[in-house]
Coordinates of C-alpha atoms and ligand atoms in Angstrom, one line a residue:
D1 CA -1.3 15.9 -4.6
M2 CA 1.0 16.6 -7.5
F3 CA 1.5 13.1 -8.6
V4 CA -2.2 12.3 -9.1
K5 CA -2.9 15.6 -10.8
G6 CA 0.4 15.5 -12.7
I7 CA 0.2 19.3 -12.5
A8 CA 2.9 21.7 -13.7
L9 CA 3.9 24.1 -11.0
N10 CA 5.0 27.6 -11.6
P11 CA 8.7 27.8 -10.7
N12 CA 8.1 30.7 -8.2
Q13 CA 5.2 29.0 -6.6
R14 CA 5.7 28.2 -2.9
I15 CA 5.2 24.5 -2.1
D16 CA 5.0 23.0 1.3
E17 CA 7.5 20.7 2.9
K18 CA 5.6 17.6 2.1
Q19 CA 5.4 18.4 -1.6
A20 CA 9.0 19.4 -1.7
K21 CA 9.9 16.0 -0.1
E22 CA 7.7 14.2 -2.7
I23 CA 9.4 15.9 -5.6
A24 CA 12.8 15.4 -4.2
R25 CA 12.0 11.8 -3.6
M26 CA 11.1 11.4 -7.3
Y27 CA 14.6 12.6 -8.2
G28 CA 16.3 10.4 -5.7
Y29 CA 16.9 13.1 -3.2
R30 CA 16.1 13.6 0.5
V31 CA 15.4 17.1 1.6
R32 CA 16.3 18.1 5.1
F33 CA 14.7 21.3 6.5
E34 CA 16.8 23.4 8.8
Q35 CA 15.2 24.4 12.0
E36 CA 14.6 28.1 12.1
Q37 CA 16.9 29.6 14.6
L38 CA 14.2 31.8 16.2
E39 CA 12.0 28.9 16.9
D40 CA 14.6 27.2 18.9
K41 CA 15.9 29.2 21.8
E42 CA 17.3 26.2 23.7
T43 CA 20.0 25.4 21.1
S44 CA 20.8 28.9 20.1
V45 CA 24.2 27.6 18.8
G46 CA 22.1 25.8 16.2
E47 CA 23.3 22.3 17.1
S48 CA 21.7 19.9 19.5
K49 CA 23.6 17.8 21.9
L50 CA 22.8 14.7 19.9
E51 CA 23.9 16.2 16.7
K52 CA 27.3 17.0 18.3
I53 CA 27.7 13.4 19.2
E54 CA 26.7 12.2 15.8
K55 CA 29.2 14.7 14.3
Y56 CA 31.9 13.4 16.6
F57 CA 31.5 9.9 15.1
E58 CA 31.4 11.1 11.6
Q59 CA 34.5 13.2 12.1
L60 CA 36.4 10.2 13.4
Y61 CA 36.3 8.7 9.9
I62 CA 38.0 11.8 8.5
T63 CA 40.3 13.2 11.2
K64 CA 41.4 9.8 12.6
K65 CA 41.6 8.1 9.3
N66 CA 45.0 6.6 10.2
E67 CA 43.7 5.1 13.4
L68 CA 40.9 3.2 11.8
V69 CA 41.2 -0.5 12.0
T70 CA 39.4 -3.4 10.2
R71 CA 36.6 -4.9 12.1
P72 CA 34.7 -8.2 11.5
P73 CA 32.2 -8.1 8.7
V74 CA 28.5 -8.3 9.7
V75 CA 26.6 -10.7 7.5
T76 CA 22.9 -11.1 6.7
V77 CA 21.6 -14.3 5.1
M78 CA 18.8 -13.8 2.7
G79 CA 17.0 -15.9 0.0
H80 CA 13.8 -17.7 -1.0
V81 CA 11.8 -19.6 1.6
D82 CA 13.0 -23.2 2.2
H83 CA 16.2 -22.6 0.4
G84 CA 18.1 -23.3 3.6
K85 CA 18.9 -20.0 5.3
T86 CA 18.1 -21.2 8.8
T87 CA 19.9 -24.5 8.3
L88 CA 23.0 -22.6 7.1
L89 CA 22.9 -20.2 10.1
D90 CA 22.5 -23.2 12.5
K91 CA 25.2 -25.2 10.8
I92 CA 27.7 -22.3 11.0
R93 CA 26.9 -21.6 14.6
K94 CA 27.2 -25.3 15.6
T95 CA 30.4 -26.1 13.7
R96 CA 32.3 -22.9 14.5
I97 CA 31.5 -22.4 18.1
A98 CA 33.2 -25.0 20.3
E99 CA 30.8 -26.9 22.6
Q100 CA 32.7 -25.9 25.8
E101 CA 32.4 -22.3 24.9
V102 CA 28.6 -22.4 25.1
G103 CA 27.5 -21.7 28.6
G104 CA 24.3 -23.5 29.5
I105 CA 21.1 -22.6 27.6
T106 CA 21.9 -20.0 25.1
Q107 CA 19.2 -17.7 24.0
S108 CA 19.5 -15.8 20.8
I109 CA 20.6 -12.2 21.0
G110 CA 19.8 -11.6 17.3
A111 CA 23.3 -12.2 16.1
Y112 CA 26.3 -14.4 16.8
Q113 CA 30.0 -14.3 16.1
V114 CA 32.2 -17.1 14.8
E115 CA 35.9 -17.4 14.1
Y116 CA 37.4 -18.8 11.0
A117 CA 41.2 -18.9 10.3
G118 CA 41.7 -16.6 13.3
K119 CA 39.3 -14.0 12.0
K120 CA 35.8 -13.1 13.3
I121 CA 32.6 -12.9 11.3
T122 CA 29.3 -11.7 12.8
F123 CA 26.1 -13.2 11.5
I124 CA 22.6 -11.7 12.0
D125 CA 20.7 -14.7 12.9
T126 CA 17.3 -13.6 11.7
P127 CA 17.3 -14.5 8.0
G128 CA 15.3 -12.5 5.6
H129 CA 15.1 -9.0 4.3
E130 CA 12.5 -7.4 6.6
L131 CA 15.0 -6.6 9.4
F132 CA 17.7 -5.8 6.8
T133 CA 15.6 -3.2 5.1
E134 CA 14.2 -1.8 8.3
M135 CA 17.6 -1.1 9.5
R136 CA 18.7 0.4 6.3
A137 CA 15.5 2.5 5.9
K138 CA 16.2 4.0 9.3
G139 CA 19.6 5.2 8.3
V140 CA 21.9 2.6 10.0
Q141 CA 23.3 0.0 7.7
V142 CA 24.3 -2.7 10.0
T143 CA 25.0 -5.3 7.3
D144 CA 28.3 -5.3 5.5
I145 CA 27.7 -8.4 3.3
V146 CA 24.7 -10.3 2.2
V147 CA 24.9 -14.1 1.6
L148 CA 22.1 -14.9 -0.9
V149 CA 21.1 -18.5 -0.5
V150 CA 19.8 -20.2 -3.7
A151 CA 18.8 -23.9 -3.6
A152 CA 20.4 -25.8 -6.4
D153 CA 17.3 -28.0 -6.8
D154 CA 14.9 -25.0 -7.1
G155 CA 17.0 -22.2 -8.6
V156 CA 16.3 -18.4 -8.6
M157 CA 12.8 -17.9 -7.2
P158 CA 10.6 -14.7 -6.6
Q159 CA 12.0 -14.1 -3.1
T160 CA 15.5 -14.6 -4.3
I161 CA 15.0 -11.7 -6.7
E162 CA 13.3 -9.7 -4.0
A163 CA 16.1 -10.3 -1.5
Y164 CA 18.7 -9.4 -4.1
N165 CA 16.8 -6.2 -4.9
H166 CA 16.9 -5.2 -1.2
A167 CA 20.7 -5.8 -1.1
K168 CA 21.2 -3.9 -4.3
A169 CA 19.0 -0.9 -3.1
A170 CA 21.1 -0.8 0.1
N171 CA 24.3 -1.0 -1.9
V172 CA 25.5 -4.0 0.1
P173 CA 27.8 -6.5 -1.7
V174 CA 26.4 -10.0 -2.3
I175 CA 27.9 -13.5 -2.2
V176 CA 25.8 -16.2 -3.7
A177 CA 25.7 -19.6 -1.8
I178 CA 24.2 -22.3 -4.0
N179 CA 22.8 -24.6 -1.4
K180 CA 21.6 -28.2 -1.2
I181 CA 24.3 -29.5 -3.5
D182 CA 24.1 -32.9 -1.7
K183 CA 20.7 -33.5 -3.3
P184 CA 20.6 -35.8 -6.3
N185 CA 18.6 -33.3 -8.3
A186 CA 20.9 -30.4 -7.5
N187 CA 22.0 -28.5 -10.6
V188 CA 24.7 -26.0 -9.9
E189 CA 25.3 -25.0 -13.5
A190 CA 21.6 -24.4 -14.2
T191 CA 21.4 -22.3 -11.1
K192 CA 24.4 -20.2 -12.2
Q193 CA 22.7 -19.8 -15.5
Q194 CA 19.6 -18.4 -13.7
L195 CA 21.8 -16.0 -11.7
V196 CA 22.9 -14.6 -15.0
T197 CA 19.5 -14.4 -16.7
K198 CA 17.3 -13.5 -13.8
L199 CA 19.6 -11.4 -11.6
N200 CA 22.3 -10.3 -14.1
L201 CA 24.9 -11.7 -11.7
I202 CA 27.8 -13.3 -13.5
P203 CA 29.8 -15.8 -11.5
E204 CA 33.5 -15.3 -11.2
D205 CA 34.4 -18.5 -12.9
W206 CA 32.2 -17.4 -15.8
G207 CA 34.2 -14.2 -16.1
G208 CA 32.0 -12.0 -13.9
D209 CA 32.6 -10.5 -10.5
T210 CA 30.0 -12.3 -8.4
I211 CA 31.5 -14.7 -5.8
V212 CA 29.5 -17.9 -6.0
V213 CA 30.1 -20.8 -3.6
P214 CA 28.3 -24.2 -3.9
I215 CA 27.5 -25.5 -0.4
S216 CA 25.4 -28.0 1.5
A217 CA 24.0 -26.5 4.7
R218 CA 23.1 -30.0 5.7
T219 CA 26.4 -31.8 5.3
G220 CA 28.6 -28.7 5.8
Q221 CA 30.3 -29.1 2.5
G222 CA 31.6 -25.8 1.1
I223 CA 30.9 -23.8 4.2
D224 CA 34.6 -23.3 4.9
Q225 CA 35.0 -21.8 1.4
L226 CA 31.9 -19.6 2.0
L227 CA 33.5 -18.2 5.3
E228 CA 36.8 -17.7 3.4
M229 CA 35.0 -15.8 0.7
I230 CA 33.2 -13.6 3.2
L231 CA 36.6 -12.7 4.8
L232 CA 38.1 -12.1 1.4
L233 CA 35.3 -9.7 0.4
A234 CA 35.5 -8.0 3.8
E235 CA 39.2 -7.4 3.1
I236 CA 38.5 -6.0 -0.3
K237 CA 35.7 -3.7 1.0
E238 CA 38.0 -2.5 3.8
I239 CA 35.3 -2.7 6.5
K240 CA 36.7 -0.4 9.2
C241 CA 35.9 1.2 12.5
Y242 CA 37.4 3.5 15.1
P243 CA 38.2 1.1 17.9
K244 CA 38.7 3.4 20.9
G245 CA 36.7 5.8 22.9
P246 CA 33.0 5.9 23.7
A247 CA 30.8 3.4 21.8
R248 CA 28.1 3.7 19.3
A249 CA 26.0 0.7 18.5
A250 CA 23.2 -0.3 16.2
I251 CA 20.1 -1.9 17.8
I252 CA 19.0 -5.0 15.9
E253 CA 16.1 -5.9 18.2
S254 CA 14.7 -4.8 21.6
K255 CA 12.4 -6.8 23.8
V256 CA 11.3 -7.2 27.4
D257 CA 13.1 -10.1 29.1
R258 CA 11.2 -11.6 31.9
A259 CA 14.2 -11.6 34.2
L260 CA 16.2 -8.7 32.9
G261 CA 13.5 -6.2 31.9
P262 CA 13.8 -4.2 28.7
V263 CA 16.9 -5.2 26.8
A264 CA 18.5 -4.1 23.5
N265 CA 20.3 -6.6 21.3
A266 CA 22.9 -4.5 19.5
I267 CA 26.0 -4.6 17.4
V268 CA 28.8 -2.2 18.4
K269 CA 29.9 -0.1 15.4
D270 CA 32.7 2.0 16.9
G271 CA 34.5 2.3 20.3
I272 CA 34.2 0.1 23.3
L273 CA 30.9 -0.4 25.1
N274 CA 31.4 -1.1 28.8
V275 CA 29.3 -2.2 31.8
G276 CA 28.7 1.1 33.7
D277 CA 28.6 3.3 30.6
Y278 CA 25.9 5.9 30.3
I279 CA 24.0 5.4 27.1
V280 CA 21.2 7.0 25.2
A281 CA 19.1 5.6 22.4
G282 CA 16.7 8.3 21.2
P283 CA 14.3 9.2 24.0
V284 CA 15.6 6.4 26.2
Y285 CA 18.7 6.4 28.4
C286 CA 20.3 4.3 31.1
K287 CA 23.4 3.2 32.8
V288 CA 24.5 -0.2 31.4
R289 CA 23.9 -2.7 34.1
A290 CA 25.1 -5.8 32.3
L291 CA 26.3 -7.0 29.0
I292 CA 25.6 -10.5 27.8
D293 CA 27.4 -12.0 24.8
D294 CA 26.1 -14.4 22.1
K295 CA 27.2 -17.4 24.2
G296 CA 25.2 -16.3 27.2
R297 CA 28.2 -15.0 29.2
R298 CA 28.3 -11.8 31.2
I299 CA 31.0 -9.7 29.8
K300 CA 32.6 -6.4 30.9
S301 CA 32.9 -4.8 27.5
A302 CA 32.1 -5.3 23.8
E303 CA 34.1 -4.3 20.8
P304 CA 33.2 -3.3 17.2
S305 CA 31.0 -5.8 15.3
Q306 CA 30.4 -7.7 18.5
P307 CA 26.8 -8.6 19.2
V308 CA 25.7 -7.9 22.7
M309 CA 22.6 -7.8 24.8
I310 CA 22.4 -4.6 26.8
V311 CA 20.7 -4.7 30.2
G312 CA 19.7 -1.7 32.2
F313 CA 17.0 0.1 30.3
E314 CA 13.8 1.2 32.0
E315 CA 11.9 1.6 28.8
L316 CA 12.1 -0.3 25.5
P317 CA 14.5 1.4 23.1
D318 CA 13.4 1.7 19.5
I319 CA 15.3 -0.1 16.8
R320 CA 15.5 3.1 14.8
Y321 CA 17.9 4.8 17.2
T322 CA 21.6 4.5 17.4
I323 CA 23.0 3.9 20.9
Y324 CA 25.6 6.4 22.0
A325 CA 27.7 6.2 25.1
V326 CA 28.2 9.6 26.8
E327 CA 30.3 10.9 29.7
S328 CA 27.6 11.2 32.3
L329 CA 24.1 10.1 33.2
E330 CA 23.0 13.7 33.2
L331 CA 24.1 14.2 29.6
A332 CA 22.4 11.0 28.6
Q333 CA 19.2 12.2 30.3
E334 CA 19.5 15.6 28.6
I335 CA 19.9 14.1 25.2
A336 CA 16.9 11.8 25.7
Q337 CA 14.9 14.7 26.9
E338 CA 15.9 16.7 23.8
V339 CA 14.8 13.9 21.5
K340 CA 11.5 13.5 23.4
E341 CA 10.7 17.1 23.0
K342 CA 11.6 17.1 19.4
L343 CA 9.3 14.1 18.9
E344 CA 6.4 15.9 20.6
K345 CA 7.0 19.0 18.5
E346 CA 7.1 17.0 15.2
K347 CA 3.9 18.2 13.7
P348 CA 3.4 18.6 10.0
S349 CA 5.5 21.6 9.1
K350 CA 4.3 24.7 7.4
R351 CA 7.7 25.9 6.2
K352 CA 8.0 26.3 2.5
I353 CA 10.6 26.5 -0.2
S354 CA 10.0 27.4 -3.8
L355 CA 9.9 24.8 -6.5
E356 CA 12.6 26.8 -8.3
E357 CA 15.0 26.3 -5.5
L358 CA 14.2 22.6 -5.4
L359 CA 14.6 22.1 -9.2
K360 CA 17.9 23.9 -9.0
I361 CA 19.2 21.5 -6.4
M362 CA 18.0 18.6 -8.5
E363 CA 19.5 19.9 -11.7
E364 CA 22.9 19.8 -10.1
S365 CA 22.5 16.1 -9.7
E366 CA 23.9 13.8 -12.3
K367 CA 21.3 11.1 -11.8
K368 CA 17.6 11.7 -12.1
E369 CA 15.9 8.5 -11.2
L370 CA 12.5 7.6 -10.2
N371 CA 12.6 4.4 -8.2
I372 CA 9.5 2.3 -8.2
V373 CA 8.4 -0.8 -6.4
L374 CA 5.7 -2.4 -8.5
K375 CA 3.0 -4.8 -7.3
A376 CA 0.2 -6.3 -9.4
D377 CA -2.5 -9.0 -9.0
T378 CA -1.1 -11.5 -11.5
V379 CA 2.2 -12.3 -13.3
G380 CA 0.6 -11.4 -16.6
S381 CA -0.6 -7.9 -15.5
L382 CA 2.7 -7.4 -13.7
N383 CA 4.6 -7.9 -16.9
A384 CA 2.3 -5.7 -18.8
V385 CA 2.6 -2.9 -16.3
Q386 CA 6.3 -3.2 -16.0
N387 CA 6.8 -3.1 -19.7
A388 CA 4.6 0.0 -20.0
V389 CA 6.4 1.7 -17.1
L390 CA 9.8 1.0 -18.5
S391 CA 8.8 2.2 -22.0
L392 CA 8.2 5.6 -20.3
K393 CA 12.0 5.9 -20.3
S394 CA 12.1 6.8 -23.9
S395 CA 9.2 9.2 -24.0
V396 CA 10.2 11.1 -20.9
Q397 CA 13.9 11.8 -21.4
E398 CA 16.2 12.9 -18.7
I399 CA 14.5 10.8 -16.1
K400 CA 15.3 7.2 -15.6
V401 CA 12.5 5.1 -14.3
N402 CA 13.9 2.3 -12.2
V403 CA 11.8 -0.7 -11.2
V404 CA 13.6 -1.6 -8.0
H405 CA 11.3 -4.5 -7.4
A406 CA 8.3 -6.1 -9.1
G407 CA 6.1 -8.7 -7.5
V408 CA 2.7 -10.2 -7.3
G409 CA 0.3 -9.7 -4.4
T410 CA -0.8 -7.2 -1.8
I411 CA 1.4 -4.2 -1.0
N412 CA 3.1 -5.1 2.2
T413 CA 5.5 -3.6 4.7
G414 CA 8.5 -5.0 2.9
D415 CA 7.5 -3.2 -0.3
V416 CA 7.2 0.1 1.5
M417 CA 10.5 -0.4 3.3
L418 CA 12.2 -1.1 0.0
A419 CA 10.7 2.0 -1.6
S420 CA 11.8 4.0 1.4
A421 CA 15.3 2.6 1.3
S422 CA 15.6 3.5 -2.4
D423 CA 13.9 6.9 -1.9
G424 CA 11.2 5.7 -4.3
M425 CA 7.5 5.0 -4.3
V426 CA 5.2 2.0 -4.5
I427 CA 2.8 1.6 -7.4
G428 CA 0.1 -1.1 -7.2
F429 CA -2.0 -2.4 -10.0
R430 CA -5.3 -4.1 -9.0
V431 CA -3.9 -4.8 -5.6
K432 CA -4.7 -3.8 -2.0
V433 CA -2.4 -2.2 0.5
D434 CA -2.3 -4.0 3.9
S435 CA -3.0 -1.8 6.9
Q436 CA 0.5 -2.2 8.4
A437 CA 2.1 -1.2 5.1
R438 CA -0.1 1.9 5.1
K439 CA 1.0 2.9 8.6
V440 CA 4.7 2.4 7.7
A441 CA 4.2 4.4 4.5
E442 CA 2.8 7.2 6.5
S443 CA 5.7 7.3 9.0
E444 CA 8.4 6.8 6.3
G445 CA 6.8 9.3 4.0
V446 CA 6.5 6.8 1.2
E447 CA 4.0 7.5 -1.6
I448 CA 1.7 4.5 -2.5
R449 CA -0.5 4.7 -5.6
T450 CA -2.9 2.0 -6.7
Y451 CA -4.7 1.8 -10.0
E452 CA -7.3 -0.3 -11.6
I453 CA -6.7 0.7 -15.2
I454 CA -3.3 0.5 -16.8
Y455 CA -3.9 3.6 -18.9
D456 CA -4.5 5.7 -15.8
L457 CA -1.4 4.4 -14.2
I458 CA 0.8 5.2 -17.2
D459 CA -0.9 8.5 -17.9
N460 CA -0.5 9.7 -14.3
L461 CA 3.1 8.7 -14.1
K462 CA 3.9 10.4 -17.4
R463 CA 2.1 13.6 -16.7
A464 CA 3.8 13.8 -13.3
L465 CA 7.2 13.4 -14.8
E466 CA 6.6 15.8 -17.6
G467 CA 5.0 18.3 -15.3
M468 CA 8.1 18.3 -13.2
L469 CA 10.4 18.6 -16.0
Q470 CA 8.8 21.5 -17.8
P471 CA 7.2 23.9 -15.3
E472 CA 4.9 26.4 -16.9
Y473 CA 5.9 30.0 -16.8
Ligands
GDP501 P1 14.7 -21.3 5.1 O1 13.3 -21.2 4.9 O2 15.5 -20.7 3.9 O3 15.3 -20.9 6.4 O4 15.1 -22.9 4.9 P2 15.4 -24.0 6.0 O5 16.7 -23.8 6.5 O6 14.3 -24.1 7.0 O7 15.4 -25.3 5.1 C1 14.3 -25.8 4.4 C2 14.4 -27.3 4.2 O8 15.5 -27.6 3.4 C3 14.6 -28.0 5.6 O9 13.9 -29.2 5.5 C4 16.1 -28.3 5.6 O10 16.4 -29.4 6.3 C5 16.4 -28.5 4.1 N1 17.8 -28.1 3.7 C6 18.4 -27.0 4.0 N2 19.7 -27.0 3.5 C7 19.8 -28.2 2.9 C8 20.9 -28.9 2.3 O11 22.0 -28.3 2.1 N3 20.7 -30.1 1.8 C9 19.5 -30.7 1.9 N4 19.4 -32.0 1.4 N5 18.4 -30.2 2.6 C10 18.6 -28.9 3.1

């Protein structure tokens, strides 16, 4: 374990895949290891069937550039607990969806779509950053825009900062909704001031470029402006899709429905998803038996950014896989089988590359950053550790140490997901790691280090950085 030892490796020394990944991670890289051709007789062409499909969709964005069209933005609402996320989502849904549209008892399908000024917006209706970061960590960024809710009577709080850090790490643009302006003790100006001092977000009317909209999720005041701003930002960001052909869709949740069996709630990214399509999601495949929209209606097809419940699976699809529609049931089955076999084969690899090769790749990079999620037992110790970590910047040149998030308390899944999303690691000071977080860290390949003594923490970190910069010859 290089980090703990802070050892300097010889540049010609062979290191294993795990070590290579660790080093790459510290430099903000992900290393992908090519399958050795000999090992893989089945796909002698070198490309699996799934990879071909993935490539098809990537290619669309290049070769069919002129045929791309704008699609509705997909929005996630985040913010501190009790600042009004749920109330806002409920209010938007109620006021923007006409009563007669709603067919009977509507159950949530994880997201809903509203119309404003003739344009559609999709809202993920689970507020919070867990799902957001889980989606991002698994490689599919479903969210186009984050609405960061900040209560005007409470201001910027720890989870506001955490939520913002998640959005920032995922490179998703943020609109701030200052909520509860109907309350007598609401202070919009003070809240804006805190956006500046605590988040470094400067509101537009203060000369910055952060869109800030004062709202009341309770009375509905300001919500039209918020929707308008979402559409404006979507236009600026040119959120596009390829609207024709077979669909790909991102799963936002999957569950077993008592009447319908295993279902996936998904948002279509490109193409059109139809009833009767053959789809595959990782090791699971099926023929689409039914599609149900956010108003509980059975529909024949779903278009980009449309949330939809997909019925027909025999097994529960995992949220980490993208759904692809393919031309036949046989092909869907073959791809699922291919993924299954790959999963079974996925044992720790013994393939190695030299550190020299790795350093060379990293040298070509402009940015050398070590992203850290920092957790400590108290606010006082957190400040102390954070200052010490940041002061490393000057002593270890060339590498920028970034504290992506700093918080008090046990290291949890959210911390690990954030570290994974930013290709970083988690450092804990006098805190424990919860068991779920440990499992996720294992599967995401995220390094967690905990320390009891601040000197050890800093010394280890410093030696690791220096060791990697100046390999001994
Ligand atoms: P969440 O934890 O962020 O989802 O917050 P909730 O939506 O559950 O809201 C927390 C509390 O704040 C509830 O009692 C809401 O009724 C109240 N609340 C939310 N928005 C507003 C608002 O705009 N004005 C007022 N006065 N209360 C609000």
